[in-house]
Coordinates of C-alpha atoms and ligand atoms in Angstrom, one line a residue:
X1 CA -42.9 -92.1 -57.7
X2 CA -44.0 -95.3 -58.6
X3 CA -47.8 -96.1 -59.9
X4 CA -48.5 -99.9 -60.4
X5 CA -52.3 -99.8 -60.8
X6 CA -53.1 -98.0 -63.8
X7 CA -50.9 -99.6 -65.9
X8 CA -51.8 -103.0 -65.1
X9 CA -55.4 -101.8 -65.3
X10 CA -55.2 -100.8 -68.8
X11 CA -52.8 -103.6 -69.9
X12 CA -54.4 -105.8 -69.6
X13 CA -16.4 -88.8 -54.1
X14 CA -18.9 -87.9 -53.6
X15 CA -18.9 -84.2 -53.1
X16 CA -18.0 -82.1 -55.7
X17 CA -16.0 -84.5 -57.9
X18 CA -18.2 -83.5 -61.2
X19 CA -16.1 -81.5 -63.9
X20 CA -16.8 -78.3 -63.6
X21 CA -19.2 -77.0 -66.7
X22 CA -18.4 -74.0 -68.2
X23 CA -20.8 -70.9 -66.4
X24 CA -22.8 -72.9 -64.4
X25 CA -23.8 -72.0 -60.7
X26 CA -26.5 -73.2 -58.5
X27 CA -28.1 -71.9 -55.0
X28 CA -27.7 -73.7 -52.0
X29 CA -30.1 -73.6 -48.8
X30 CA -28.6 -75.1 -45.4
X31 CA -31.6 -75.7 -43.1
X32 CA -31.9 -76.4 -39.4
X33 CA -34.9 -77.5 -37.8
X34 CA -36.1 -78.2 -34.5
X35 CA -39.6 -80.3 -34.7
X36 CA -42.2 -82.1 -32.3
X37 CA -45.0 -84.2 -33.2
X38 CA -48.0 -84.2 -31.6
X39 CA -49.3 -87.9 -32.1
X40 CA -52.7 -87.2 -30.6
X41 CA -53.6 -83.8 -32.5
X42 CA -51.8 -85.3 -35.7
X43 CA -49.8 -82.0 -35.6
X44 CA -45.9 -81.0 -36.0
X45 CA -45.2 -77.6 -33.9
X46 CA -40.9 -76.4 -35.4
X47 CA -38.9 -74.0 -36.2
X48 CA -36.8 -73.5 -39.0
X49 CA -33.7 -71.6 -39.8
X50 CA -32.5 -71.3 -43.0
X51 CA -29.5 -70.3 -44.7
X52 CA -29.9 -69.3 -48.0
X53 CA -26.9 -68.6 -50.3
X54 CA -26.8 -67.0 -53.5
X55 CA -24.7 -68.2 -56.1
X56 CA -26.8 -66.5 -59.2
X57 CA -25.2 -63.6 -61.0
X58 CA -28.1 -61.7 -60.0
X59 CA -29.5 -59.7 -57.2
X60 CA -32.7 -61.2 -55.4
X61 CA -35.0 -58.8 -53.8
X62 CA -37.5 -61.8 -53.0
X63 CA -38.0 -65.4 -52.2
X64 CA -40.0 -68.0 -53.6
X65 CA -41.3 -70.6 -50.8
X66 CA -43.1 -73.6 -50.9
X67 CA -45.7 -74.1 -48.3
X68 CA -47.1 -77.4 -49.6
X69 CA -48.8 -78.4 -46.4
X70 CA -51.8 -76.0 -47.4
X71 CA -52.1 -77.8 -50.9
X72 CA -54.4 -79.9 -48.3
X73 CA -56.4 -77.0 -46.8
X74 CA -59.2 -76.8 -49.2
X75 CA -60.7 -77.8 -52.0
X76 CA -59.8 -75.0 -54.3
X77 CA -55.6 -75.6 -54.1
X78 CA -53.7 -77.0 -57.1
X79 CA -53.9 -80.3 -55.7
X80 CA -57.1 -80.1 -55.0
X81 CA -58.0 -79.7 -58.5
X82 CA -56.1 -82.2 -60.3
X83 CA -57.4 -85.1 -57.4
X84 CA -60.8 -83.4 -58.4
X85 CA -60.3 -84.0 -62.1
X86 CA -58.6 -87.8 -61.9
X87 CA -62.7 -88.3 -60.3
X88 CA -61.2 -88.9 -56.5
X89 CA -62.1 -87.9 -53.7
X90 CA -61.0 -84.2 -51.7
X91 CA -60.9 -84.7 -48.0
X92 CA -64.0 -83.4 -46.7
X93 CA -63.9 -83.0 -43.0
X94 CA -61.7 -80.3 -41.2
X95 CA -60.0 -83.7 -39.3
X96 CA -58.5 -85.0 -42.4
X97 CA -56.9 -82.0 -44.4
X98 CA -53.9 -80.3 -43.8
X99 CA -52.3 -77.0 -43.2
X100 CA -49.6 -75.2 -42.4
X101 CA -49.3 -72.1 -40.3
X102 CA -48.2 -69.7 -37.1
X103 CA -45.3 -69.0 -39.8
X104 CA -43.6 -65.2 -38.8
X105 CA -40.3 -64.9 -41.3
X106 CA -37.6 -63.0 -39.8
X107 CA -34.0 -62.4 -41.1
X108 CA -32.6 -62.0 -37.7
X109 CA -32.8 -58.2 -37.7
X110 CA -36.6 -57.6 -39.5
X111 CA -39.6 -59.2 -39.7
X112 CA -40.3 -60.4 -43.1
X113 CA -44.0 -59.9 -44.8
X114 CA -44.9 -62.6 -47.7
X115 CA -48.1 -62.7 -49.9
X116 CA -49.5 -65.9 -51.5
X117 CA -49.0 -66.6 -55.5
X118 CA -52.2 -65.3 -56.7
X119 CA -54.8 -68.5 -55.3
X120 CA -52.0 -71.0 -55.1
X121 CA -52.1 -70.4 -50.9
X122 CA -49.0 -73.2 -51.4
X123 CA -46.8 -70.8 -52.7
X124 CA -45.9 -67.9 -51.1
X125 CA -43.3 -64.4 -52.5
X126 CA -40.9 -63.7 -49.0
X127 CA -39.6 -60.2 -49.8
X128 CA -36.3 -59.7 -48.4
X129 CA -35.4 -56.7 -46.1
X130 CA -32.2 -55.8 -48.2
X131 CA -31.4 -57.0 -51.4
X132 CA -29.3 -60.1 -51.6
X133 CA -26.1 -59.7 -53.4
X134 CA -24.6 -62.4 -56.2
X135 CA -21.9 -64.8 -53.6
X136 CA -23.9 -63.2 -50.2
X137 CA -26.1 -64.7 -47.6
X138 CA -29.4 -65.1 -45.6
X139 CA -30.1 -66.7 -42.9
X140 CA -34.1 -66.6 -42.0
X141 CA -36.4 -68.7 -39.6
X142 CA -39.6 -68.7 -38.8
X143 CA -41.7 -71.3 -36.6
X144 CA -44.0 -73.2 -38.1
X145 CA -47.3 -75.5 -37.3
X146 CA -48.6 -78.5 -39.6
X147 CA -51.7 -79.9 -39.3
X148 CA -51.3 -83.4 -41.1
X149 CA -53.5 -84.5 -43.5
X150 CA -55.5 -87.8 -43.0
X151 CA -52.7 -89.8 -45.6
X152 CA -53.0 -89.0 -48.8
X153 CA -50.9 -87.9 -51.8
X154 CA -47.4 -89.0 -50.2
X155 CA -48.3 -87.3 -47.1
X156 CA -50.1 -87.4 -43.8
X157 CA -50.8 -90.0 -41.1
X158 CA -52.9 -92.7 -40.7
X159 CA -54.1 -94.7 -37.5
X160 CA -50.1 -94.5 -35.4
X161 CA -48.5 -93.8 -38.7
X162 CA -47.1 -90.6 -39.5
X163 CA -45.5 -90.4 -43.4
X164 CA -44.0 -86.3 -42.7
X165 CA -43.2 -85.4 -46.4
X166 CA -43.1 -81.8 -48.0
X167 CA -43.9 -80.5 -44.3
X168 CA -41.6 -77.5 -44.2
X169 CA -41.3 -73.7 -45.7
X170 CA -39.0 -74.2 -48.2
X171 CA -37.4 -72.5 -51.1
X172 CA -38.3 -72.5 -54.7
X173 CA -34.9 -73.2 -57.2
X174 CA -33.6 -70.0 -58.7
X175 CA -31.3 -71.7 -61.2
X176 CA -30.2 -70.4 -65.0
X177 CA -33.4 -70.8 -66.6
X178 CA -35.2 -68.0 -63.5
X179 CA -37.7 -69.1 -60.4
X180 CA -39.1 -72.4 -60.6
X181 CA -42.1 -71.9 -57.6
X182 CA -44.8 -74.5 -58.6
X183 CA -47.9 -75.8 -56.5
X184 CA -48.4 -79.3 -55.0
X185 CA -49.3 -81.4 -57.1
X186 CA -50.5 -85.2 -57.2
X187 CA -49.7 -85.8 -60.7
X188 CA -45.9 -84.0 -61.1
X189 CA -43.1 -84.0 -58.7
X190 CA -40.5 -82.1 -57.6
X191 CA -37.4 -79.5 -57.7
X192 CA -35.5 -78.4 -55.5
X193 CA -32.2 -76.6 -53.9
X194 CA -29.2 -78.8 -52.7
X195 CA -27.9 -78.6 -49.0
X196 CA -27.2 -79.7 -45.6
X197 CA -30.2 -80.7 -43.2
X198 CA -29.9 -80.8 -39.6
X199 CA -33.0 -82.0 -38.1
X200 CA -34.5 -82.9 -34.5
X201 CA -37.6 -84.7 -34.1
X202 CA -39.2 -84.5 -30.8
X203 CA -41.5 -87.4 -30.5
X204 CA -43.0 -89.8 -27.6
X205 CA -40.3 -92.7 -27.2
X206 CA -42.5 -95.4 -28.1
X207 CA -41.9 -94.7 -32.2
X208 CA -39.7 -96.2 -34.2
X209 CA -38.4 -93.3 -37.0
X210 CA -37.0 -93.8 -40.3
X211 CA -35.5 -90.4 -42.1
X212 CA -33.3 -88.8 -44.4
X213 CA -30.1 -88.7 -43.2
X214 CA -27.6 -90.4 -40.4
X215 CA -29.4 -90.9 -36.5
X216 CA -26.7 -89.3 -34.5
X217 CA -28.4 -90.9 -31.6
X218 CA -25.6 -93.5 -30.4
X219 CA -27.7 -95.7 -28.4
X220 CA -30.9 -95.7 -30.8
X221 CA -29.1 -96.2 -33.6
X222 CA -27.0 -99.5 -31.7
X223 CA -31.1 -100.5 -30.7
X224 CA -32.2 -100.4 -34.5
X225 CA -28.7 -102.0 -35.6
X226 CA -29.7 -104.6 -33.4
X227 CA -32.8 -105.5 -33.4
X228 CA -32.7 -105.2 -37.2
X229 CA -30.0 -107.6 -37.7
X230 CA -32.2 -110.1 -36.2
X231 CA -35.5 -109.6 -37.7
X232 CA -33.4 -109.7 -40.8
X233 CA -32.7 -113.1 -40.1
X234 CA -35.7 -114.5 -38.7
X235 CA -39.5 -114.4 -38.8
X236 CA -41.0 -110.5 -37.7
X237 CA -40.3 -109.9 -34.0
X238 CA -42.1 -107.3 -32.2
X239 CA -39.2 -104.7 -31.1
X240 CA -38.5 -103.1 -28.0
X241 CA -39.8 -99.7 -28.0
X242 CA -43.5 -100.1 -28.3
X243 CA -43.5 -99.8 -24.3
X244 CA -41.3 -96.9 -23.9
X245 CA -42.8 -94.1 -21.7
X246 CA -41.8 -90.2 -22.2
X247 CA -40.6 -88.4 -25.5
X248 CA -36.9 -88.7 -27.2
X249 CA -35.6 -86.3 -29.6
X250 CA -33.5 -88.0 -32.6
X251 CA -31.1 -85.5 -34.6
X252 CA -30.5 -86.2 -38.3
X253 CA -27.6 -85.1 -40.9
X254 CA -27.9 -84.8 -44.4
X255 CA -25.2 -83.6 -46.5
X256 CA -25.7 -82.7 -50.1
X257 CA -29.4 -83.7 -50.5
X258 CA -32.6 -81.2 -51.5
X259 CA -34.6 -82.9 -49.4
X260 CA -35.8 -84.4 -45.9
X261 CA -38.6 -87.0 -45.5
X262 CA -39.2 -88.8 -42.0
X263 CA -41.5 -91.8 -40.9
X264 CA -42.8 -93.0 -37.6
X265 CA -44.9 -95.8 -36.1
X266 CA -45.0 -97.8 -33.2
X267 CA -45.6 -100.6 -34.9
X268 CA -42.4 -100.6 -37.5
X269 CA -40.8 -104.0 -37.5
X270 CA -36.9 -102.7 -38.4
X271 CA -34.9 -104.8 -40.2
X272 CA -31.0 -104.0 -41.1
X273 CA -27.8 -105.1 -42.9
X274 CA -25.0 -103.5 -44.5
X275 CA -23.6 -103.0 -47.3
X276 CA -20.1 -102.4 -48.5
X277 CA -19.3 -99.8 -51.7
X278 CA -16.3 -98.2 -53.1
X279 CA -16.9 -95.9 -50.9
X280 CA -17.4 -97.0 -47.6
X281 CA -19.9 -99.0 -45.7
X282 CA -23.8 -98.3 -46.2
X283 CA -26.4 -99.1 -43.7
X284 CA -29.5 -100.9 -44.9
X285 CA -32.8 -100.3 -43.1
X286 CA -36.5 -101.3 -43.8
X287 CA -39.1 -100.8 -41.6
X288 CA -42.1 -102.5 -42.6
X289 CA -45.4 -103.4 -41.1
X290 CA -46.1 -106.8 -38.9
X291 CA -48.1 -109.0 -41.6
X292 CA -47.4 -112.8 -41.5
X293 CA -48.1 -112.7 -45.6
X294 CA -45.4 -110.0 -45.9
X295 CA -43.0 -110.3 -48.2
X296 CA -40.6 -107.5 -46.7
X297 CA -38.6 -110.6 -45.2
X298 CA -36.6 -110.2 -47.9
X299 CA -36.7 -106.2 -48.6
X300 CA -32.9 -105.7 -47.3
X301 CA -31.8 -108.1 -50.1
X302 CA -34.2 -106.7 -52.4
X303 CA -32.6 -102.9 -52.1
X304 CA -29.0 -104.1 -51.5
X305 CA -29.4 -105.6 -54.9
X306 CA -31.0 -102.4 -56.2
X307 CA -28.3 -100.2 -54.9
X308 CA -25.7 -102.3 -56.7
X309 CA -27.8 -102.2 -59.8
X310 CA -27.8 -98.6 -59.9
X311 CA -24.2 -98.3 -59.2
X312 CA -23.0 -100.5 -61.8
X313 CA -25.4 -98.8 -64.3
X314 CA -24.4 -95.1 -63.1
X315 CA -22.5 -94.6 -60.5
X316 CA -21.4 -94.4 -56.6
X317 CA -24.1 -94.5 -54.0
X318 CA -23.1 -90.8 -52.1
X319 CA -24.7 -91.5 -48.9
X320 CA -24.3 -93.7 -45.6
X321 CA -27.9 -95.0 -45.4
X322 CA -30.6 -96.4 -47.6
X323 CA -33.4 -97.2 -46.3
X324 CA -36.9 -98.3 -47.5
X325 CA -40.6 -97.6 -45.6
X326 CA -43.9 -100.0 -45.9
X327 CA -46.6 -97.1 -46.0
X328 CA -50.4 -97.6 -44.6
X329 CA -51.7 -100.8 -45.7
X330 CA -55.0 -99.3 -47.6
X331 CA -52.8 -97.6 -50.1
X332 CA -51.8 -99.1 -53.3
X333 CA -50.2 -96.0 -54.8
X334 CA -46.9 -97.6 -55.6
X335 CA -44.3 -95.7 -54.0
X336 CA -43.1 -92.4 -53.2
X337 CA -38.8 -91.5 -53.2
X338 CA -36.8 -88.9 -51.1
X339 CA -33.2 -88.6 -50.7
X340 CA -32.0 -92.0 -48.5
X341 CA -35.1 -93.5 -47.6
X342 CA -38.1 -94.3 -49.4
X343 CA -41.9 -95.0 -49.0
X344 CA -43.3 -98.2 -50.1
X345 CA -47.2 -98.3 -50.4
X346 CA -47.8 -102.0 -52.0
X347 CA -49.2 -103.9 -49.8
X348 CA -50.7 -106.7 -51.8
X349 CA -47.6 -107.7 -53.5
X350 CA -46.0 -110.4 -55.1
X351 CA -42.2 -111.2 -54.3
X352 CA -41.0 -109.6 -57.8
X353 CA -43.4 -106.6 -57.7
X354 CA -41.9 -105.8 -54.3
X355 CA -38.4 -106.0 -55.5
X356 CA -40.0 -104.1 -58.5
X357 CA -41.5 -101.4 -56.5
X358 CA -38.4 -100.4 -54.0
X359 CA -35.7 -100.6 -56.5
X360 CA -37.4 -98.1 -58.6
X361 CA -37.6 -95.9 -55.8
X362 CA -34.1 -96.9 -54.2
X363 CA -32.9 -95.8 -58.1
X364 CA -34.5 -92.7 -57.5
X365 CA -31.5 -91.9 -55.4
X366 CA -29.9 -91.9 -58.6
X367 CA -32.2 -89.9 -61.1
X368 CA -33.8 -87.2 -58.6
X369 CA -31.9 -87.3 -55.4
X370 CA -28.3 -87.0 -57.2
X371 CA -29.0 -86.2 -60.5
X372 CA -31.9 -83.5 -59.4
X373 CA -33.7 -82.2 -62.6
X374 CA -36.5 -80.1 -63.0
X375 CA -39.0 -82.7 -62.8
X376 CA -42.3 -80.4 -62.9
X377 CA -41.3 -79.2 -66.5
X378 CA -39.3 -82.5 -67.8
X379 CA -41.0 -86.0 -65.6
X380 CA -39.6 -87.9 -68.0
X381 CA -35.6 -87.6 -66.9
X382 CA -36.2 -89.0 -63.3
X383 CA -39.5 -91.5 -64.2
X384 CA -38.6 -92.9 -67.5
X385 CA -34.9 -93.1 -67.4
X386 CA -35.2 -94.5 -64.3
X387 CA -38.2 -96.6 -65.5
X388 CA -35.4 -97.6 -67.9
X389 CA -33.1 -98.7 -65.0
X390 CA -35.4 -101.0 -63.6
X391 CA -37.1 -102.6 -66.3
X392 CA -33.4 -103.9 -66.9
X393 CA -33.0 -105.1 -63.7
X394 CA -36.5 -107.0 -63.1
X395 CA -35.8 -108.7 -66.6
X396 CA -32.2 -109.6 -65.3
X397 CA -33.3 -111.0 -62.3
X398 CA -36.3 -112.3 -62.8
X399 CA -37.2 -112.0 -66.7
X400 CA -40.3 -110.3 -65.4
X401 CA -41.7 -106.7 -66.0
X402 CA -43.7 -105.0 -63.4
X403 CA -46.0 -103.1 -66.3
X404 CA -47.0 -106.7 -68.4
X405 CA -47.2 -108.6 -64.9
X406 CA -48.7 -112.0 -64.9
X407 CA -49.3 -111.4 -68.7
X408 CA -46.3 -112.5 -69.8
X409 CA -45.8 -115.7 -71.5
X410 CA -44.4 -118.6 -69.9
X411 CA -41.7 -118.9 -72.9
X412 CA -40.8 -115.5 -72.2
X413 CA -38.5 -116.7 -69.1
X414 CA -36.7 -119.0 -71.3
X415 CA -35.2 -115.8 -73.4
X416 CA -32.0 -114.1 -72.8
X417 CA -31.8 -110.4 -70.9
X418 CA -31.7 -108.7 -74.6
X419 CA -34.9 -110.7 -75.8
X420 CA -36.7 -110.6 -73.1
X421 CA -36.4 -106.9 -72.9
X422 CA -36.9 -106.3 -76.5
X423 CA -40.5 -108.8 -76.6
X424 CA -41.3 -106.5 -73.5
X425 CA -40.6 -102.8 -75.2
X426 CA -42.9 -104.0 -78.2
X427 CA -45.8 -105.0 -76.0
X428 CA -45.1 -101.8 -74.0
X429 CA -45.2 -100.1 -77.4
X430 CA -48.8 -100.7 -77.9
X431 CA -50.0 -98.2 -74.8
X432 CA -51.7 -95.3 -76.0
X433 CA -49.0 -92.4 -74.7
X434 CA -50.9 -89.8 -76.8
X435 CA -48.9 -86.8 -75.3
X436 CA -45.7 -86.4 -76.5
X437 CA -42.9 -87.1 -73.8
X438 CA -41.8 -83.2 -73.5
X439 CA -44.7 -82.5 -71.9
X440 CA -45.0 -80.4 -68.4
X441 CA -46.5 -82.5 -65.7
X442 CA -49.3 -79.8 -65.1
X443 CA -49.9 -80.0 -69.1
X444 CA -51.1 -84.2 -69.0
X445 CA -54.6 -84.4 -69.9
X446 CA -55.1 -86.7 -67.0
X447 CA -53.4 -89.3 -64.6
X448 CA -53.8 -92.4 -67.4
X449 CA -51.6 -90.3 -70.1
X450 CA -49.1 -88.8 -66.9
X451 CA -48.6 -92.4 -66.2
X452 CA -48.1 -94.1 -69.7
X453 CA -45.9 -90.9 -71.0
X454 CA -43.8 -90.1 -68.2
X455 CA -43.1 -93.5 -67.0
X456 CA -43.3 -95.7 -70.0
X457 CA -43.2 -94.4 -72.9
X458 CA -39.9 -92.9 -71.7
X459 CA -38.8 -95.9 -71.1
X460 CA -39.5 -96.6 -74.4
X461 CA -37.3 -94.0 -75.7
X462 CA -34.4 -94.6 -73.8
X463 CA -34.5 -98.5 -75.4
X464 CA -34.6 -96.9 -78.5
X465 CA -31.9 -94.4 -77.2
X466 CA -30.0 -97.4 -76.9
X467 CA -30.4 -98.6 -79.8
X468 CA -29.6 -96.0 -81.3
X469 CA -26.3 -95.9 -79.4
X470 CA -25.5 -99.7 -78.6
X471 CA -26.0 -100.4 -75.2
X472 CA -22.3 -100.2 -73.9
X473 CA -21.9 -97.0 -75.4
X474 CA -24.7 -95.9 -73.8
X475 CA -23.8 -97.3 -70.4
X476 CA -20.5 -95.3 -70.6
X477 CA -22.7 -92.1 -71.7
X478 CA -24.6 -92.2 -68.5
X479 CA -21.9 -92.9 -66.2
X480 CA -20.6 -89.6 -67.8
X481 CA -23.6 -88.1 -67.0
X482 CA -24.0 -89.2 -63.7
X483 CA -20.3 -88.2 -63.0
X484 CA -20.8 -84.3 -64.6
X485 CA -24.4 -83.6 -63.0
X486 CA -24.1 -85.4 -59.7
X487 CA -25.7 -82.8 -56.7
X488 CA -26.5 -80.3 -59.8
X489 CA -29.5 -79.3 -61.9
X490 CA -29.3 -80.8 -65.5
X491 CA -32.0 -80.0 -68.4
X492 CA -32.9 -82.1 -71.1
X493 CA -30.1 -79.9 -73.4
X494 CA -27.5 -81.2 -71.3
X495 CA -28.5 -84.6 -70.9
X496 CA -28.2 -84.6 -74.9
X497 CA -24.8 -82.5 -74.5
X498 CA -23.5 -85.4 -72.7
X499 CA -24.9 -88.1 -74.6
X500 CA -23.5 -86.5 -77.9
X501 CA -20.4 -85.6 -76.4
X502 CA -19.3 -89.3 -75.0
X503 CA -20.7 -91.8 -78.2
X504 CA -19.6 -88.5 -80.7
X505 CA -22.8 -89.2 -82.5
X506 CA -25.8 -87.1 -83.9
X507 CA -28.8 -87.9 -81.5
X508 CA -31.1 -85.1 -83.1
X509 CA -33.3 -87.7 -84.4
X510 CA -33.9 -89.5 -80.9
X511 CA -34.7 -86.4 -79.0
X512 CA -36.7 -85.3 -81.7
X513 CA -39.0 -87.9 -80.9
X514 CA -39.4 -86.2 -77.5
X515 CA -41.9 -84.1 -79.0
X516 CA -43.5 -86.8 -81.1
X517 CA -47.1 -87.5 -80.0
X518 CA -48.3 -90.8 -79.5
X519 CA -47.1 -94.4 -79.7
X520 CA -43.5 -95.1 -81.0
X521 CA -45.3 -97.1 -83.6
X522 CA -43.0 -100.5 -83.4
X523 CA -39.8 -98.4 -83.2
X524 CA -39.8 -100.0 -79.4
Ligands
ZN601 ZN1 -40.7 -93.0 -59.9

């Protein structure tokens, strides 16, 4: 996620090419669903079938699932608590919260009973009829109905718009370190198991949809193709299905991803281009809203380049589509990352804060959709590394920094890369990240010291990480990284492991300041 405002407030191969590491496993969780929205009710009526393999040495008598629609239910869910405690607002009226339900587990053969995790109604224990065997299989479903929320916290719909994230039962990880369930929160992310998504979306024909994954809808795919390539070229023109009568059903495939987001409005003006990798070719979406001010003219540019930013810094982009989303317009949050496509929710900004905003979630791909760490428990290796990431590339490409904004000094554009950067990480330097780095996301104090630790302050430490290292022995540490933990669950020990393993150097004394509360102090 990406949050502009408080920091400018208070500133003023692909599959299964990594080396295998010695012991290590990981679950994986196939899902199929079948979904409908209903745009008048703000509802999604589905079912979902799961197949759930187990990979872990051990025998699991029980599942942990995420129902993170009813973090919106009430005001007495996790999320509910922490929105309470930043001083905003909980949706009052039963027409804006959120909820899922009609939910009846089955394994195919039994019904299966589940009971909520103490008050978090968000998480839920599924006991499993039979035990499940280390190397065996489950396959459960159950249908489901979501009430969307009125939008808010990466999820809902506003007006035509529907933004369908964390909308689906879904499995906690079970990985070497035990269950990981968690509650929705605002203020810390997410974890979750790898797999293969095959989803339909039954929807009336006059929406345009962005999702995770490939359309395997020939003709709408040709339409988007099309009508993309030339608003891509020219000024926003209206496309063609705002008229459409009756419903369509588009079918999506994700391989290899742990999640699935999808977006639809009437209204989306589609824009398209592709891209070519070492890998293939990779189509380019945005779908943005009609504004004559916009500056999404230029977002296919703005995350090609970020796509080959990330893939010089760490490695292949896995997938055949990348797209970006321009969320409601009353919504400055920043932006919000899922595997392949993105939600962008800046609508007041300037040409380099855009390019700012969807490349650090276009690197997300990178650190969270590929590289998927625990982010709950450790923020910092997904936000500030990839804080990190694009820090280097606004200062590349525009010797700007979206953090310090229209603060910094005219001279400063004048500086090489290195300088630039380095003025930049001693300003940054002076935020007060009073928590130390290695801090759980449910353990911030409150949304300021979330923000300035996890995001920069990290960042912070990977400068001085590089430092530390030299920057092109750094670069080749990372790509090590990326090439070892790609579609796998690394923890801050391994990251280290890595790190040590490729430069052959001591790094104790960096991650020690992991645990160092406040400011760096001028180290930056
Ligand atoms: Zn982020």
């Amino acid at each position: 996620m990406k949050q502009i405002c408080f920091a400018a407030c208070l500133l003023i191969s692909v599959i299964g090419a990594a080396q295998d590491t010695a012991g290590y496993w990981q679950q994986k969780v196939d899902y199929n669903i079948d979904v409908q929205l209903d745009d008048r009710r703000k509802s999604l009526s589905g079912r979902v079938t799961m197949n759930y393999v187990n990979n872990s040495p051990d025998t699991l008598e029980y599942l942990w699932i995420h129902l993170w629609p009813n973090a919106y239910k009430n005001e007495n869910t996790a999320l509910a608590a922490q929105v309470k405690a930043g001083k905003k607002k909980v949706r009052k009226s039963e027409a804006d919260r959120g909820f899922i339900d009609s939910l009846a587990f089955s394994d195919g053969t039994n019904s299966l009973q589940f009971e909520f995790e103490g008050t978090n109604i968000d998480v839920a224990k599924l006991s499993l009829a039979a035990p499940l065997y280390p190397g065996s299989t489950v396959t459960i479903t159950t249908p489901f109905f979501v009430k969307l929320p009125f939008y808010y916290s990466r999820s809902g719909y506003e007006g035509n718009q529907f933004m369908v994230c964390q909308w689906y039962p879904k499995p906690a990880v079970y990985d070497r370190k035990g269950w990981h369930p968690m509650p929705y929160l605002e203020h810390g992310e997410f974890y979750s198991e790898f797999g293969r998504y095959d989803v339909s979306i039954s929807l009336p024909a006059s929406y345009v949809v962005a999702a995770t994954g490939s359309l395997q809808n020939k003709q709408e795919l040709a339409q988007y193709k099309e009508i993309g390539k030339v608003n891509n070229n020219n000024p926003e023109q209206q496309q063609k299905f705002n008229g459409a009568n009756g419903t369509k059903t588009l079918r999506y495939l994700a391989e290899n991803v742990h999640d699935f987001a999808w977006f639809a409005d009437k209204d989306f003006i589609i824009r398209y281009d592709t891209l070519a990798t070492d890998a293939g070719v990779v189509d380019v979406f945005s779908y943005s809203q009609p504004s004559r001010k916009s500056q999404w003219a230029n977002s296919v540019q703005f995350i090609e380049d970020a796509v080959r930013h990330y893939q010089s810094s760490l490695g292949q982009y896995p997938y055949p589509v990348v797209a970006a989303v321009e969320g409601p317009g009353n919504s400055t949050s920043g932006g919000m990352e899922y595997p392949m496509v993105t939600l962008i929710t800046s609508p007041d900004a300037t040409r380099e804060s855009l390019d700012g905003v969807i490349t650090h979630e276009v690197g997300h791909n990178w650190l969270y959709g590929i590289i998927a760490s625990n982010e709950r428990d450790h923020a910092w290796m997904d936000e500030g590394i990839n804080t990190f990431y694009q820090f280097r590339y606004e200062a590349e490409k525009y010797r700007y920094n979206s953090v310090v904004g229209k603060y910094i000094p005219k001279e400063f554009k004048d500086l090489s890369t290195e300088e630039f950067l380095s003025r930049i990480y001693k300003a940054l330097t002076s935020l007060p990240g009073k928590q130390p780095i290695e801090t759980t996301s449910a353990a911030f104090t409150d949304r300021d010291q979330y923000g300035i630790v996890v995001y920069i302050k990290s960042s912070i430490w990977m400068y001085i990480l590089q430092l530390e290292m030299g920057e092109e022995a750094l670069n080749k540490a990372m790509q090590l990284y990326f090439q070892r933990w790609k579609f796998r669950h690394p923890y801050p020990e391994d990251f280290r492991q890595v790190l040590e393993e490729s430069s052959g150097k001591d790094l104790k004394p960096v991650f020690d300041l992991l645990h160092v509360e406040n400011n760096f102090g001028g180290k930056g």
